[in-house]
Amino acid sequence: MRRPGGSHHLSITAKLAAIVVVFVAIVFALVAVVTLSLRLASGARAYVGGEGLWSKGQKDAVYYLSRYAQSGQLADYQRYQDAMAIPLGDRIARLEMERSSYNEETVRRGFVAGGNAAQDVPDMIFLFRHFRWLDRLDAAIDVWRQAERRLLELEAIAAELHRTIPADQLAPPRQQLLLERIATINAAVAPLEREFSVRIGAIARWMQHGLPLVIVGFAALLLAAGLWVAFVISRDLRQAILALREGAVRVSQGDLNYRIDVRSGDELGELALVFNEMIVRRRLAEEGLRETTEFRNKVMQSATNAIFAFDLQGRFTLVNRQTCVITGYEEPELLGMSFLPLIPLEYRAEVQALFEAAASGRGAASNFETPIRRKDGSTTTIVFSNAPLMKGGTVIGVAGTAEDITERKRATAALAERAEELARSNTELEHFAYVASHDLQEPLRTVASFTQLLARRFSGEDPDANEFVGYITDEVQRMRQLIEGLLTYSRVTREKQQPEPTPLDKLLDAALANLRTAITETGTVIHRQALPTLPVQGPLITQLFQNLVGNAIKFRGEAPPRIDIDVQPDADSWQFSVRDNGIGIDPLYAERVFVLFQRLHTREVYPGSGIGLAICRKIVERHGGRIWVEPGYPGAIFRFTLPI
């Protein structure tokens, strides 16, 4: 609550100003003397500092001008001009101040160009204009003037260098002469700089020793007059500070409903108001934090995975509901408990190493699988990840998540068992097909033999009997072709030869040799590229080429067959193509042609069993590749890949 009246409404600044007013009233007579002394000291100090800048500028100008004469680099000439701007700026100020009626702005620009602070310029002008009658000051200015005259000689040298160097007109003798002149000027200016420094330093010390005596007397009067005023004002300030202290203590103890009594309208009163507002904001922030914490806890408790945290000793510091479900422990039992008893002994060292890596900040575990022992003694399998828990750049613990994968592993094991059973069933089925196909040939041979006997017995006697015998003979032949095709298909699956690096040109030659009669009779023209050497099962790849080329010959058009065999490298395989100019394939049947016993034409038009392309697919897939057809009219392109 604000208390009106009296001095309570004044700001601290106003209260301190009252003290100043009292001091000014007491020492008003001394102000002029003190001000004069301070201006003189400030001016002398500024000239001392300016002399140092002037000296540095002169030395830098000599250095960079010498470098420019030797290097011819324009950057050195620019640095010379920057350095020379300091003494030239001081010269402008001096010449202007020596005029009977001077322009203060011109002097200010000159001194600022010489590196002096703008706020020191008035005191420098005051000392120069009004105290030239001091012999020491007048002598120092004369030395300054002499040094400038010598330094200006550098400008003429710089102009000559800047004119001749870019035009490549500076002869070495002239260059050496100019460097010697620069050195001579530098040697002449150096003692003048030292003399000016000595003289201006003496003036500064002379003024420095007199000022303390004035200041001591001035301070004594101020102290006597200000003690009483300071006592009165400090009493009010102390009461306000104690009120703030009481508020801070109460808030630190958790009392967020406390309000500080606002005793004045000064800055401490404003601070009390801000403090009260801060208490309100903190109460609202804590309420928001409490709501956020409740939301986080709800999210954690509803998560389907276990969420937990450990301290650096591996003890649980945070768990959610799913953690309790997986471990079988209640939350109070887990908190403070080490995770190691949950890990079976044979996995404990590895899990401990993963925890220590995270606790030291060296790394984090990701999807590590391990069994854990539940409270009831049963075992379940989890997969967990962890990461360092950081605060202020320091690891303070380890956070992690885990998922119970026991049921998933059981399902995976069951699936693997079914896959194994299916593979065993397929193997048995393939064996059955091979045995059945092999064993069926003997009854077929018997049927064929007796059919031939019947044909000889009834030859010429009964036309119907001859026709029926012909039907039987054709069907026996067809059955023999189907059985032989099935045996060939079965051999592809049962082939046990390990892939060996083999030149595919050699295998293609063998396939074409097997088809030599068909190639000759049909006038087939074959164009082929050089084929690579790949790890393959030789007999199967020979069968692959033979079936593809044989199909291209079989399904020819009216023109003689033309077959192009090409190969192109792919990312991690080779892509082969067999292109023909035959009758082509309807796009609707692009997949059907690779199905076992599928035919697109009748046997009367194109004989065969419908197994050839199915065998091709089986061979390619056995080698880890794939085969497809690009249909067309006329002709088709069969493509397949084989891995490198």
XYZ file of C-alpha atoms in Angstrom:
644
model
C 0.000 0.000 0.000
C 1.440 3.424 -1.004
C 1.809 6.050 1.734
C 1.275 9.651 0.466
C 2.714 12.873 1.839
C 6.161 14.076 2.948
C 9.233 12.970 1.028
C 7.889 9.468 0.398
C 6.668 10.417 -3.062
C 10.149 11.549 -4.179
C 12.299 9.214 -6.220
C 15.686 8.075 -5.003
C 17.214 10.256 -7.664
C 15.335 13.284 -6.300
C 16.464 12.476 -2.766
C 20.067 12.252 -3.851
C 19.617 15.457 -5.819
C 18.595 17.156 -2.582
C 21.951 16.180 -1.118
C 23.674 17.613 -4.150
C 21.737 20.875 -3.767
C 22.924 21.144 -0.204
C 26.510 20.516 -1.242
C 26.273 23.042 -4.074
C 24.912 25.689 -1.694
C 27.835 25.168 0.678
C 30.649 25.045 -1.833
C 29.254 27.273 -4.566
C 32.154 29.651 -4.170
C 34.630 26.853 -4.779
C 32.939 25.467 -7.865
C 34.634 27.880 -10.231
C 38.076 27.031 -8.888
C 37.428 23.308 -8.967
C 35.979 23.526 -12.457
C 38.989 25.478 -13.669
C 41.372 22.957 -12.099
C 39.521 20.027 -13.572
C 39.434 21.577 -17.042
C 43.140 22.276 -16.893
C 43.874 18.729 -15.722
C 41.554 17.277 -18.356
C 43.158 19.375 -21.093
C 46.673 18.432 -20.015
C 45.740 14.761 -19.804
C 44.142 14.939 -23.259
C 47.320 16.476 -24.719
C 49.385 13.695 -23.110
C 47.108 11.083 -24.666
C 47.090 12.950 -27.977
C 50.884 13.001 -28.013
C 50.895 9.211 -27.761
C 48.452 8.935 -30.685
C 50.492 11.491 -32.687
C 53.679 9.498 -32.050
C 52.069 6.212 -33.049
C 50.577 7.757 -36.186
C 53.988 9.182 -37.170
C 55.719 5.826 -36.668
C 53.014 3.939 -38.561
C 53.181 6.489 -41.404
C 56.963 6.049 -41.693
C 56.614 2.261 -41.572
C 53.862 1.922 -44.175
C 55.389 4.531 -46.496
C 58.656 2.553 -46.412
C 56.741 -0.630 -47.125
C 54.906 1.034 -49.984
C 58.207 2.148 -51.518
C 59.436 -1.446 -51.385
C 56.275 -3.485 -52.111
C 54.309 -1.131 -54.355
C 51.121 -2.457 -52.728
C 48.252 0.057 -52.775
C 47.071 -1.304 -49.396
C 50.332 -0.064 -47.789
C 49.767 3.400 -49.274
C 46.234 3.417 -47.869
C 47.565 2.432 -44.415
C 50.121 5.266 -44.675
C 47.324 7.764 -45.368
C 45.283 6.408 -42.456
C 48.259 6.778 -40.104
C 49.199 10.234 -41.445
C 45.642 11.463 -40.869
C 46.347 11.613 -37.094
C 49.216 14.218 -37.087
C 47.586 16.092 -39.993
C 44.330 16.343 -38.015
C 46.239 17.736 -34.989
C 47.978 20.250 -37.296
C 44.630 21.532 -38.597
C 43.466 22.048 -35.003
C 46.688 23.856 -33.986
C 46.688 26.210 -36.976
C 43.047 27.112 -36.378
C 43.605 27.766 -32.654
C 46.543 30.104 -33.432
C 44.225 32.394 -35.382
C 42.910 35.464 -33.561
C 39.338 34.418 -34.349
C 39.080 30.656 -34.556
C 36.293 28.256 -35.607
C 35.631 25.814 -32.779
C 34.046 23.233 -35.124
C 37.170 23.203 -37.320
C 39.323 22.628 -34.237
C 37.035 19.866 -33.039
C 37.155 18.038 -36.395
C 40.949 18.343 -36.448
C 41.445 16.920 -32.967
C 38.901 14.113 -33.555
C 40.721 13.237 -36.800
C 43.871 13.064 -34.647
C 42.251 10.354 -32.501
C 41.261 12.580 -29.548
C 37.920 12.118 -27.815
C 35.367 14.764 -28.854
C 34.475 15.458 -25.223
C 38.110 16.420 -24.474
C 38.301 19.042 -27.244
C 36.770 21.986 -25.274
C 39.312 21.526 -22.453
C 42.179 21.260 -24.962
C 41.059 24.524 -26.632
C 40.671 26.190 -23.237
C 44.218 25.265 -22.166
C 45.761 26.232 -25.539
C 43.982 29.593 -25.907
C 44.118 30.872 -22.343
C 47.368 29.533 -20.916
C 49.903 30.175 -23.679
C 51.505 32.623 -21.295
C 52.897 29.604 -19.410
C 56.488 29.160 -20.617
C 56.289 25.381 -20.405
C 53.162 25.221 -22.526
C 54.468 27.701 -25.116
C 57.743 25.775 -25.438
C 55.860 22.485 -25.884
C 53.739 24.017 -28.682
C 56.869 25.255 -30.432
C 58.326 21.734 -30.356
C 55.033 20.437 -31.765
C 55.308 22.947 -34.617
C 58.875 21.878 -35.478
C 57.950 18.187 -35.551
C 55.078 18.902 -37.912
C 57.328 20.728 -40.370
C 59.637 17.739 -40.624
C 56.739 15.274 -40.850
C 55.146 17.187 -43.727
C 58.175 16.286 -45.819
C 56.761 12.752 -45.891
C 53.789 13.991 -47.878
C 55.992 15.088 -50.775
C 57.747 11.700 -50.765
C 54.395 9.875 -50.630
C 53.057 11.897 -53.566
C 56.103 11.044 -55.657
C 55.837 7.356 -54.811
C 52.129 7.268 -55.575
C 52.786 8.914 -58.935
C 55.722 6.757 -60.037
C 54.946 3.275 -58.602
C 51.664 2.607 -60.475
C 53.332 3.787 -63.725
C 56.356 1.552 -63.011
C 58.648 4.597 -63.235
C 60.419 4.253 -59.874
C 64.055 3.421 -60.546
C 65.927 1.448 -57.866
C 68.422 4.276 -57.144
C 65.558 6.718 -56.681
C 63.753 4.190 -54.511
C 66.810 3.845 -52.262
C 67.196 7.620 -52.014
C 63.569 8.072 -50.978
C 63.891 5.341 -48.340
C 66.938 7.117 -46.897
C 65.032 10.414 -46.788
C 62.185 8.716 -44.937
C 64.651 7.322 -42.409
C 66.263 10.773 -41.983
C 62.879 12.407 -41.341
C 62.010 9.710 -38.828
C 65.330 10.229 -37.031
C 64.742 13.997 -36.866
C 61.180 13.706 -35.569
C 61.933 11.165 -32.829
C 63.805 13.563 -30.434
C 61.163 16.241 -30.995
C 58.490 13.740 -29.979
C 60.389 12.917 -26.797
C 60.903 16.605 -25.946
C 57.188 17.355 -26.463
C 56.260 14.365 -24.308
C 58.584 15.548 -21.504
C 57.258 19.105 -21.552
C 53.558 18.255 -21.729
C 54.033 15.562 -19.053
C 55.610 18.156 -16.742
C 52.593 20.416 -17.222
C 50.212 17.537 -16.420
C 52.132 16.637 -13.257
C 52.226 20.272 -12.164
C 48.456 20.484 -12.462
C 47.970 17.066 -10.868
C 49.782 17.974 -7.635
C 47.737 21.110 -7.066
C 44.335 19.575 -7.633
C 44.390 17.136 -4.648
C 44.736 20.033 -2.204
C 41.699 21.748 -3.662
C 39.698 18.532 -3.741
C 40.541 17.666 -0.103
C 39.233 20.954 1.162
C 36.184 20.695 -1.045
C 35.453 17.178 0.208
C 35.745 18.177 3.852
C 33.013 20.757 3.478
C 30.800 18.347 1.512
C 31.178 15.648 4.161
C 30.183 17.902 7.013
C 27.118 19.245 5.201
C 25.939 15.970 3.723
C 26.036 13.713 6.774
C 22.757 14.894 8.181
C 20.928 14.803 4.836
C 22.330 11.333 4.131
C 21.144 10.082 7.520
C 17.585 11.206 6.939
C 17.377 9.723 3.449
C 19.075 6.433 4.396
C 16.518 5.890 7.133
C 13.707 5.871 4.570
C 15.673 3.673 2.221
C 16.439 1.191 4.993
C 12.779 0.765 5.866
C 11.921 0.067 2.211
C 14.793 -2.438 1.849
C 13.756 -4.288 5.021
C 10.224 -4.592 3.621
C 11.627 -6.100 0.409
C 13.794 -8.500 2.416
C 10.809 -9.670 4.452
C 8.878 -10.309 1.232
C 11.738 -12.306 -0.291
C 11.978 -14.487 2.843
C 8.256 -15.157 2.911
C 8.172 -16.100 -0.781
C 11.211 -18.366 -0.402
C 9.261 -20.208 2.306
C 6.462 -20.855 -0.196
C 4.035 -18.091 0.791
C 2.916 -16.968 -2.662
C -0.016 -14.955 -1.221
C 2.233 -12.464 0.592
C 2.166 -8.798 -0.482
C 4.887 -6.224 0.251
C 3.764 -2.929 1.748
C 4.689 -0.188 -0.748
C 6.139 2.567 1.498
C 7.250 5.166 -1.063
C 6.992 6.272 -4.651
C 10.707 6.002 -5.383
C 12.528 3.198 -7.210
C 12.296 0.926 -4.159
C 8.543 1.456 -4.132
C 8.429 0.554 -7.831
C 10.550 -2.498 -7.047
C 8.026 -3.528 -4.394
C 5.242 -3.262 -6.970
C 7.235 -5.345 -9.474
C 8.000 -7.879 -6.718
C 4.290 -8.246 -5.968
C 3.584 -8.763 -9.684
C 6.414 -11.320 -9.846
C 4.808 -13.273 -7.002
C 1.529 -13.401 -8.937
C 3.310 -14.557 -12.116
C 5.236 -17.201 -10.191
C 2.025 -18.535 -8.659
C 0.482 -18.759 -12.138
C 3.659 -20.382 -13.514
C 3.641 -23.014 -10.762
C 0.013 -23.751 -11.483
C 0.880 -24.143 -15.191
C 3.850 -26.364 -14.299
C 1.621 -28.483 -12.110
C -0.863 -28.897 -14.965
C 1.979 -29.752 -17.389
C 3.362 -32.301 -14.940
C -0.047 -33.882 -14.572
C -0.403 -34.075 -18.374
C 3.063 -35.640 -18.710
C 2.239 -38.196 -16.036
C -1.024 -39.091 -17.770
C 0.810 -39.554 -21.076
C 3.457 -41.710 -19.388
C 0.949 -43.835 -17.547
C -1.151 -44.415 -20.672
C 1.845 -45.316 -22.883
C 1.870 -48.889 -24.225
C 5.653 -49.119 -23.771
C 7.558 -49.045 -20.520
C 9.122 -45.646 -19.740
C 11.672 -45.347 -16.941
C 14.701 -43.467 -15.659
C 17.722 -44.445 -13.544
C 20.165 -42.473 -11.452
C 23.884 -42.906 -12.114
C 23.946 -45.966 -9.807
C 21.315 -47.757 -11.888
C 18.428 -47.273 -9.425
C 14.924 -46.569 -10.709
C 13.910 -42.926 -10.234
C 10.883 -42.897 -12.548
C 8.564 -45.625 -13.856
C 5.217 -45.705 -15.623
C 2.366 -48.183 -15.337
C 3.621 -50.379 -18.206
C 6.995 -50.749 -16.470
C 5.156 -52.219 -13.486
C 3.132 -54.510 -15.778
C 6.240 -55.876 -17.493
C 8.291 -56.384 -14.310
C 5.439 -57.458 -12.035
C 6.555 -54.970 -9.335
C 4.538 -52.078 -7.935
C 5.861 -48.534 -8.402
C 6.954 -48.079 -4.738
C 8.888 -51.354 -4.992
C 10.708 -50.282 -8.165
C 11.659 -46.765 -7.069
C 15.137 -46.920 -5.560
C 15.618 -50.524 -6.732
C 18.563 -51.440 -9.005
C 17.715 -52.850 -12.423
C 20.419 -55.548 -12.199
C 18.326 -58.143 -10.240
C 15.848 -58.088 -13.136
C 18.505 -59.239 -15.632
C 19.487 -62.926 -15.805
C 23.105 -63.528 -14.854
C 24.244 -64.510 -18.363
C 22.974 -61.169 -19.817
C 23.876 -58.946 -16.871
C 27.407 -57.936 -17.945
C 26.286 -56.810 -21.418
C 23.290 -54.847 -20.115
C 25.485 -53.271 -17.412
C 27.962 -52.169 -20.101
C 25.177 -50.517 -22.104
C 23.993 -48.676 -18.993
C 27.503 -47.464 -18.145
C 28.015 -46.216 -21.710
C 24.861 -44.101 -21.455
C 25.630 -42.959 -17.893
C 29.060 -41.720 -18.983
C 27.655 -39.961 -22.047
C 29.613 -42.214 -24.438
C 26.633 -43.636 -26.277
C 23.077 -44.918 -26.211
C 21.599 -48.389 -26.673
C 19.010 -48.943 -29.382
C 16.605 -51.900 -29.619
C 18.659 -54.262 -27.455
C 16.918 -57.544 -26.729
C 17.218 -59.283 -23.363
C 15.115 -61.492 -21.082
C 14.144 -60.156 -17.652
C 13.061 -61.970 -14.507
C 9.682 -60.816 -13.200
C 8.755 -60.577 -9.537
C 6.878 -63.919 -9.682
C 9.987 -65.659 -11.065
C 8.727 -65.963 -14.630
C 10.783 -64.716 -17.565
C 9.702 -62.347 -20.294
C 11.652 -60.887 -23.211
C 11.946 -57.165 -23.834
C 13.682 -54.914 -26.338
C 14.888 -51.636 -24.827
C 16.640 -48.401 -25.755
C 18.326 -45.890 -23.473
C 20.011 -42.501 -23.641
C 21.896 -40.147 -21.283
C 19.687 -37.822 -19.214
C 21.358 -34.393 -19.356
C 21.027 -31.274 -17.233
C 23.178 -28.234 -17.852
C 25.541 -30.244 -20.048
C 26.077 -32.908 -17.328
C 24.755 -36.470 -17.299
C 22.493 -36.883 -14.264
C 20.976 -40.236 -15.141
C 19.737 -42.547 -17.879
C 16.282 -42.555 -19.471
C 14.882 -45.470 -21.409
C 11.918 -47.252 -22.971
C 11.156 -50.955 -23.285
C 8.653 -53.153 -25.070
C 7.519 -56.652 -24.104
C 8.115 -58.798 -27.209
C 7.426 -62.192 -25.636
C 4.260 -62.793 -27.641
C 5.876 -61.441 -30.794
C 8.786 -63.875 -30.402
C 6.358 -66.729 -29.884
C 4.488 -65.724 -33.035
C 7.773 -65.411 -34.939
C 8.895 -68.829 -33.740
C 5.549 -70.322 -34.756
C 5.811 -68.674 -38.159
C 9.356 -69.985 -38.622
C 8.176 -73.455 -37.659
C 5.351 -73.266 -40.208
C 7.793 -72.006 -42.850
C 10.084 -74.934 -42.077
C 7.171 -77.324 -42.367
C 6.172 -75.710 -45.669
C 9.729 -75.994 -47.004
C 9.835 -79.635 -45.939
C 6.478 -80.204 -47.590
C 7.670 -78.541 -50.803
C 10.802 -80.684 -50.767
C 8.755 -83.816 -50.310
C 6.365 -82.674 -53.054
C 9.255 -82.027 -55.450
C 10.695 -85.430 -54.603
C 7.298 -87.017 -55.172
C 6.955 -85.239 -58.546
C 10.389 -86.468 -59.589
C 9.756 -90.036 -58.465
C 6.246 -90.082 -59.907
C 7.397 -88.688 -63.236
C 10.263 -91.148 -63.388
C 8.118 -94.144 -62.416
C 5.281 -93.237 -64.834
C 7.540 -93.704 -67.822
C 7.653 -97.472 -67.423
C 3.838 -97.950 -67.639
C 3.826 -95.588 -70.619
C 6.435 -97.678 -72.386
C 4.307 -100.786 -71.715
C 1.183 -99.072 -73.080
C 3.141 -97.922 -76.147
C 4.496 -101.453 -76.770
C 1.068 -103.112 -76.601
C -0.424 -100.348 -78.724
C 2.175 -101.093 -81.406
C 1.267 -104.827 -81.211
C -2.409 -103.979 -81.655
C -1.578 -101.748 -84.615
C 0.318 -104.565 -86.348
C -2.437 -107.142 -85.625
C -5.357 -105.048 -86.926
C -3.437 -103.302 -89.665
C -5.683 -103.238 -92.753
C -8.483 -105.268 -91.105
C -10.496 -102.741 -89.108
C -10.328 -98.974 -89.973
C -11.901 -97.975 -86.669
C -9.373 -100.026 -84.717
C -6.528 -98.325 -86.606
C -7.999 -94.898 -85.810
C -8.334 -95.736 -82.101
C -4.805 -97.113 -81.944
C -3.598 -93.851 -83.525
C -5.372 -91.844 -80.798
C -3.765 -93.972 -78.100
C -0.325 -93.574 -79.684
C -0.657 -89.756 -79.866
C -1.826 -89.477 -76.276
C 0.975 -91.752 -75.062
C 3.461 -89.546 -76.897
C 1.904 -86.422 -75.356
C 2.015 -88.028 -71.907
C 5.681 -88.891 -72.438
C 6.450 -85.249 -73.330
C 4.614 -83.996 -70.230
C 6.437 -86.441 -67.969
C 9.811 -85.574 -69.500
C 9.031 -81.840 -69.049
C 8.019 -82.440 -65.436
C 11.245 -84.364 -64.844
C 13.254 -81.505 -66.341
C 11.394 -78.974 -64.151
C 12.052 -81.157 -61.101
C 15.779 -81.455 -61.940
C 16.074 -77.639 -61.819
C 14.929 -77.661 -58.199
C 17.020 -80.699 -57.277
C 20.222 -79.461 -58.938
C 22.959 -79.551 -56.259
C 25.887 -78.132 -58.230
C 27.448 -75.062 -56.594
C 27.646 -71.930 -58.749
C 31.090 -71.484 -60.289
C 32.532 -68.573 -62.322
C 31.746 -69.652 -65.881
C 32.064 -67.822 -69.238
C 28.463 -67.502 -70.413
C 29.621 -67.438 -74.045
C 30.666 -71.066 -73.572
C 27.204 -72.000 -72.217
C 25.456 -70.171 -75.062
C 27.640 -72.064 -77.545
C 26.518 -75.350 -75.990
C 22.841 -74.337 -76.223
C 23.168 -73.307 -79.876
C 24.959 -76.574 -80.623
C 21.963 -78.482 -79.224
C 19.712 -76.452 -81.556
C 21.971 -76.713 -84.616
C 19.495 -78.788 -86.672
C 16.559 -76.415 -86.014
C 18.727 -73.368 -86.730
C 19.913 -74.837 -90.045
C 16.494 -76.039 -91.213
C 14.767 -72.692 -90.490
C 17.594 -70.436 -91.722
C 17.771 -68.724 -88.349
C 20.182 -65.753 -88.094
C 21.597 -65.099 -84.605
C 23.420 -61.919 -83.568
C 25.092 -62.000 -80.196
C 27.221 -59.813 -77.928
C 30.139 -61.001 -75.874
C 28.763 -62.337 -72.588
C 30.400 -61.916 -69.154
C 31.764 -64.548 -66.796
C 29.432 -65.082 -63.816
C 29.061 -67.546 -60.921
C 26.330 -69.861 -62.242
C 25.248 -73.480 -62.476
C 26.408 -74.222 -66.003
C 23.897 -76.888 -67.085
C 20.936 -74.780 -65.928
C 22.060 -71.640 -67.779
C 22.643 -73.751 -70.911
C 19.042 -75.023 -70.553
C 17.864 -71.383 -70.096
C 19.503 -70.205 -73.348
C 18.335 -73.322 -75.191
C 14.685 -72.833 -74.139
C 14.620 -69.089 -75.010
C 16.326 -69.510 -78.400
C 14.261 -72.647 -79.121
C 11.032 -70.753 -78.426
C 12.143 -67.914 -80.730
C 12.689 -70.480 -83.516
C 9.463 -72.395 -82.803
C 7.154 -69.356 -82.727
C 8.526 -67.811 -85.930
C 6.584 -65.907 -88.536
C 6.786 -66.192 -92.298
C 10.236 -64.513 -92.464
C 13.316 -66.496 -91.431
C 13.917 -66.149 -87.681
C 16.282 -63.353 -86.557
C 17.440 -63.511 -82.935
C 19.498 -60.820 -81.120
C 21.168 -61.762 -77.833
C 22.381 -58.699 -75.870
C 23.653 -57.934 -72.368
C 23.933 -54.695 -70.376
C 25.466 -54.067 -66.921
C 23.052 -52.993 -64.175
C 23.630 -51.724 -60.619
C 24.440 -55.099 -59.053
C 23.626 -57.499 -61.880
C 23.761 -58.097 -65.641
C 20.591 -57.781 -67.740
C 20.282 -60.148 -70.705
C 17.790 -59.897 -73.574
C 16.719 -62.346 -76.287
C 14.854 -60.476 -79.068
C 13.115 -62.232 -81.971
C 10.989 -61.296 -85.020
C 8.420 -64.034 -84.515
C 4.639 -63.995 -84.075
C 4.815 -61.988 -80.818
C 2.803 -62.235 -77.571
C -0.403 -60.506 -76.526
C 0.311 -58.232 -73.505
C -2.571 -59.911 -71.661
C -0.517 -63.114 -71.488
C 2.824 -61.572 -70.455
C 2.701 -63.353 -67.074
C 0.753 -66.429 -68.076
C 3.481 -67.673 -70.418
C 5.710 -68.452 -67.398
C 3.097 -70.628 -65.653
C 3.588 -74.402 -65.713
C 1.656 -76.242 -68.505
C 0.166 -72.956 -69.831
C -0.119 -72.759 -73.626
C -1.279 -69.923 -75.876
C -1.700 -72.106 -78.991
C -3.053 -75.561 -79.757
C -0.706 -78.511 -80.238
C -1.762 -78.817 -83.864
C -0.363 -75.307 -84.560
C 2.693 -75.296 -82.273
C 3.661 -78.573 -80.563
C 5.044 -78.611 -77.023
C 4.162 -79.234 -73.364
C 3.962 -75.654 -71.981
C 6.819 -76.225 -69.546
C 9.790 -74.492 -71.255
C 9.260 -70.931 -69.979
C 8.282 -72.174 -66.510
C 11.682 -73.925 -66.411
C 13.330 -70.645 -67.500
C 11.732 -68.760 -64.619
C 12.756 -71.481 -62.161
C 16.392 -71.353 -63.362
C 16.611 -67.530 -63.177
C 14.990 -67.340 -59.738
C 17.292 -70.108 -58.483
C 20.211 -67.832 -59.409
C 18.700 -64.829 -57.602
C 17.497 -62.990 -60.716
C 14.179 -62.310 -62.401
C 12.738 -62.851 -65.896
C 10.010 -61.049 -67.827
C 8.781 -60.523 -71.366
C 8.131 -57.331 -73.297
C 5.291 -58.334 -75.654
C 4.970 -57.012 -79.183
C 3.690 -57.595 -82.704
C 5.729 -58.812 -84.407
C 8.400 -60.223 -82.176
C 8.955 -60.225 -78.408
C 11.844 -59.512 -76.058
C 12.580 -61.875 -73.194
C 14.744 -60.227 -70.513
C 16.347 -61.720 -67.426
C 18.934 -60.679 -64.836
C 21.738 -62.563 -63.155
C 23.547 -61.118 -60.104
C 27.237 -60.261 -60.316
